[in-house]
Amino acid sequence: MEFRELECFIVLGEELHFARTAERLYLSPGRVSQLIRSLEDRIGGRLFQRTSRHVSLTPLGERFLADLRPSYDGLANAVSRAKADAREVTGVIRIGFLATPTQVVTGSVCAFERRYPGCLTELVEIPLSDPFGKLRAGQVDIAFTLLPVDEPDLATGEGLNRVSYRLGVSSRHPLAARSSISAEELAGVSLIGLDGPAPRAWRERTAPSATPSGRPIPRAGTVTTSQEGLTQVALNRGGMLLCTPTAAYHRRPDVSFIPVTGLPPSILGLAWVKAAETATVRAFNETAVGHALGRAVLVA
């Protein structure tokens, strides 16, 4: 049976008046009559006696109302509790991060925990080669990611930072002693790309196939994680582009990180599945934006 039919029967059983029932349910009186007739057809008997002046329950209707009321009230209460829960920031939120828990990541988590002490946070690493797989599988609720994101099923927040890139090369590489290089010089460096299901735009952002002027950039194989890539870099098997905070986090003696000029900035933000958005997801995004951009976030 349709929930709307049962709801209409309950309210009409209380009001015994079609116009008042229609007003309570935001329906037309004609639609109320249609729903009641449909329910009576399903049951196989009349639930109401109705004339132009009077509406009353039949004996069948009285018994049905008495039997239905406890179940209907329980269902209505369950729906009300679910709606209230959806508005509350409680429970556990699983937060994905890309390879490196930089200050933007840890600072956002700490700010959220201070603001919502009743909500637990869990950190989950996201493979660089599959930035959205764990989101879509429901293994994380929200994830730090590179912006922009062109995925129809995903929503994103504001950019949390805008930073430059650095080229990681072996300390034995001819470019290792340079103070900086231009984006056009990447045409002379074999870049390590990504394996796995990462979208094409994501691959281009992490390992572009051409310089800004269109000169091709050679490829030095593919990896699935940052650590795999840095190992290849240390072995002098290619170069790898990393944002400046990630490069600082992975500083090591056998790898040199050289500032690159002429590339668009790396922008970190948050993404989540549109259909799985909750009050907690929205609260974490708002808190992260407030933390990163120095805004005050009001708690409802």
XYZ file of C-alpha atoms in Angstrom:
300
model
C 0.000 0.000 0.000
C 1.024 3.583 -0.578
C 2.142 5.544 2.487
C 0.244 8.587 1.223
C -3.013 6.599 1.173
C -2.508 5.443 4.756
C -1.576 8.950 5.881
C -4.691 10.340 4.226
C -6.859 7.686 5.912
C -5.394 8.458 9.359
C -5.951 12.222 9.025
C -9.454 11.854 7.588
C -10.248 9.439 10.419
C -9.265 12.203 12.847
C -10.881 15.147 11.074
C -13.928 13.437 9.495
C -13.894 16.362 7.093
C -12.439 16.331 3.569
C -11.565 20.023 3.375
C -9.713 20.060 6.716
C -7.904 16.854 5.771
C -6.843 18.392 2.478
C -5.598 21.507 4.278
C -3.495 19.482 6.760
C -1.928 17.409 3.986
C -1.502 20.286 1.488
C -3.726 18.456 -1.008
C -6.943 19.272 -2.829
C -10.198 17.730 -1.513
C -10.473 15.869 -4.818
C -7.046 14.283 -4.294
C -8.094 13.208 -0.763
C -11.179 11.511 -2.199
C -9.042 9.809 -4.849
C -6.594 8.438 -2.271
C -9.379 7.148 -0.016
C -11.116 5.416 -2.934
C -7.827 3.811 -3.961
C -7.271 2.520 -0.405
C -10.825 1.175 -0.189
C -10.307 -0.637 -3.502
C -7.126 -2.237 -2.161
C -8.874 -3.354 1.039
C -12.099 -4.376 -0.660
C -14.542 -2.513 1.565
C -15.836 0.920 2.526
C -13.881 2.707 5.254
C -16.065 5.837 5.437
C -19.731 6.651 5.157
C -19.992 9.987 3.411
C -22.828 12.261 2.463
C -22.845 15.884 1.374
C -23.024 16.949 5.032
C -21.401 14.204 7.073
C -18.369 11.883 7.099
C -18.032 8.966 9.525
C -16.019 5.779 9.856
C -17.662 2.471 9.011
C -17.158 -0.428 11.464
C -14.457 -1.710 9.094
C -12.856 1.729 9.087
C -12.909 1.927 12.897
C -11.170 -1.460 13.255
C -8.633 -0.581 10.550
C -7.856 2.766 12.201
C -7.331 1.104 15.598
C -5.026 -1.534 14.085
C -3.113 0.919 11.888
C -2.548 3.712 14.409
C 0.352 2.146 16.415
C 2.261 1.170 13.255
C 1.648 4.534 11.614
C 2.744 6.459 14.705
C 5.908 4.338 14.921
C 6.707 4.997 11.259
C 6.012 8.720 11.603
C 8.255 8.904 14.674
C 11.015 7.029 12.833
C 10.823 9.514 9.947
C 10.927 12.457 12.379
C 13.962 11.021 14.173
C 15.730 10.396 10.868
C 15.103 13.990 9.787
C 16.433 15.266 13.117
C 19.505 13.049 12.855
C 20.156 14.316 9.320
C 20.304 17.868 10.710
C 22.647 16.989 13.568
C 26.420 16.772 13.415
C 26.982 13.525 15.285
C 28.384 10.038 14.807
C 31.547 9.349 12.797
C 32.833 11.151 9.716
C 35.456 9.402 7.574
C 37.793 11.882 5.898
C 39.990 10.967 2.946
C 43.328 12.643 2.318
C 45.808 12.390 -0.549
C 49.085 10.802 0.512
C 50.233 13.681 2.704
C 48.439 15.005 5.823
C 49.575 18.619 5.340
C 48.617 21.415 7.711
C 45.466 22.150 5.720
C 44.317 18.584 6.410
C 45.317 18.300 10.063
C 44.299 21.886 10.845
C 40.840 21.344 9.367
C 40.357 18.128 11.340
C 41.455 19.754 14.606
C 39.163 22.747 14.023
C 36.221 20.411 13.340
C 36.902 18.325 16.463
C 36.977 21.470 18.604
C 33.732 22.733 17.114
C 31.866 19.411 17.163
C 33.211 17.336 20.052
C 30.295 14.906 19.745
C 31.408 13.784 16.278
C 34.323 11.370 15.825
C 36.726 11.711 12.896
C 38.540 8.928 11.064
C 41.339 9.632 8.562
C 41.665 7.399 5.508
C 44.446 7.661 2.911
C 43.289 8.066 -0.702
C 45.515 6.617 -3.468
C 46.833 9.306 -5.785
C 45.885 7.112 -8.747
C 42.229 6.677 -7.641
C 41.098 9.956 -6.064
C 37.338 9.249 -6.070
C 37.005 5.476 -5.733
C 36.670 5.389 -1.940
C 34.131 8.229 -2.019
C 31.933 6.368 -4.490
C 32.326 3.092 -2.600
C 31.140 4.757 0.616
C 34.465 4.105 2.365
C 34.895 7.811 3.114
C 32.274 10.537 3.546
C 34.350 13.469 2.291
C 37.835 13.738 0.812
C 40.547 16.320 0.324
C 41.251 16.522 -3.388
C 42.667 18.713 -6.138
C 40.317 21.260 -7.673
C 38.591 21.682 -10.001
C 36.685 18.393 -10.110
C 34.596 17.617 -13.202
C 32.598 14.618 -11.967
C 28.779 14.942 -12.242
C 28.037 12.851 -9.132
C 30.402 14.790 -6.872
C 30.038 18.136 -5.119
C 33.001 20.287 -4.100
C 33.718 23.095 -1.676
C 35.830 26.208 -2.024
C 39.564 26.065 -2.585
C 41.443 25.760 0.693
C 44.818 26.850 -0.650
C 46.600 27.873 -3.853
C 50.220 26.792 -3.966
C 52.963 26.389 -6.538
C 54.487 23.188 -7.834
C 57.917 21.725 -7.329
C 59.677 19.182 -9.491
C 61.154 16.270 -7.588
C 64.303 14.847 -9.187
C 67.127 12.661 -7.955
C 69.961 14.525 -6.260
C 72.082 13.093 -9.109
C 69.896 14.653 -11.817
C 71.435 17.520 -13.881
C 68.648 19.849 -12.706
C 69.107 19.051 -9.010
C 71.218 22.147 -8.269
C 68.890 24.610 -10.021
C 67.110 27.230 -7.912
C 64.058 27.030 -10.206
C 62.934 25.910 -13.641
C 60.253 27.132 -16.017
C 57.274 25.055 -17.087
C 58.659 25.008 -20.633
C 61.785 23.226 -19.395
C 59.642 20.248 -18.393
C 59.860 19.239 -22.064
C 63.359 18.022 -21.209
C 62.292 15.990 -18.156
C 60.657 12.561 -18.205
C 57.733 12.795 -15.797
C 56.353 9.926 -13.761
C 52.616 9.542 -14.395
C 49.770 7.748 -12.660
C 48.449 4.231 -13.092
C 44.907 3.178 -12.139
C 41.434 4.675 -12.680
C 42.238 8.369 -12.180
C 40.319 10.588 -14.670
C 42.255 12.032 -17.585
C 42.055 15.588 -16.221
C 43.507 14.375 -12.922
C 46.398 12.664 -14.716
C 47.112 15.823 -16.666
C 47.131 17.891 -13.502
C 49.649 15.635 -11.740
C 51.797 14.853 -14.785
C 51.010 17.094 -17.785
C 51.651 15.661 -21.239
C 52.658 19.041 -22.686
C 54.083 22.374 -21.589
C 51.912 25.538 -21.630
C 53.139 26.266 -25.193
C 52.327 22.729 -26.347
C 55.756 21.090 -26.316
C 55.398 17.371 -25.444
C 56.670 16.187 -22.065
C 58.107 12.657 -22.117
C 56.704 10.007 -19.777
C 58.845 7.909 -17.395
C 56.351 5.186 -16.520
C 53.461 5.184 -14.057
C 52.887 4.606 -10.347
C 49.858 4.335 -8.057
C 51.079 6.214 -4.945
C 53.295 9.156 -4.070
C 55.723 6.884 -2.245
C 56.140 4.706 -5.329
C 56.774 7.820 -7.379
C 59.340 9.249 -4.974
C 61.161 5.927 -4.900
C 61.423 6.059 -8.697
C 62.617 9.663 -8.438
C 65.302 8.766 -5.884
C 66.518 6.051 -8.262
C 66.846 8.705 -10.999
C 64.200 7.090 -13.178
C 62.206 10.277 -13.780
C 60.839 13.439 -12.242
C 57.590 13.991 -10.330
C 55.501 17.120 -9.820
C 54.305 17.774 -6.265
C 52.656 20.779 -4.659
C 54.991 22.789 -2.440
C 53.542 21.650 0.956
C 53.750 17.991 -0.094
C 57.302 18.452 -1.333
C 58.264 20.026 2.017
C 56.685 17.093 3.860
C 58.692 14.576 1.806
C 62.042 16.376 1.996
C 64.886 13.810 1.861
C 68.621 13.879 1.013
C 68.413 11.811 -2.171
C 65.704 13.944 -3.797
C 65.802 17.615 -4.771
C 62.589 19.621 -5.075
C 62.917 22.505 -7.542
C 60.337 25.337 -7.773
C 58.533 25.392 -11.142
C 57.341 28.700 -12.609
C 54.658 29.116 -15.237
C 52.234 26.394 -14.146
C 48.694 27.032 -12.826
C 48.570 26.753 -9.018
C 47.685 23.536 -7.232
C 44.356 24.044 -5.428
C 43.279 21.770 -2.585
C 39.628 21.440 -1.669
C 37.019 18.952 -0.533
C 34.720 16.655 -2.508
C 31.812 14.409 -1.550
C 29.094 12.381 -3.251
C 26.060 14.598 -3.851
C 23.573 11.842 -3.041
C 25.318 11.070 0.265
C 25.563 14.653 1.563
C 24.698 15.029 5.259
C 24.728 17.809 7.824
C 28.043 16.414 9.094
C 29.613 16.540 5.634
C 28.438 20.132 5.180
C 29.728 21.062 8.636
C 33.172 19.620 7.930
C 33.442 21.489 4.626
C 32.322 24.764 6.242
C 34.796 24.287 9.097
C 37.669 23.507 6.708
C 36.909 26.589 4.633
C 36.673 28.719 7.759
C 39.979 27.364 9.057
C 41.834 27.755 5.764
C 40.483 31.195 4.907
C 40.314 32.584 8.429
C 36.534 32.838 8.575
C 34.393 32.461 11.655
C 31.975 29.531 11.395
C 28.724 29.731 13.329
C 27.341 26.558 14.905
C 23.568 26.189 14.719
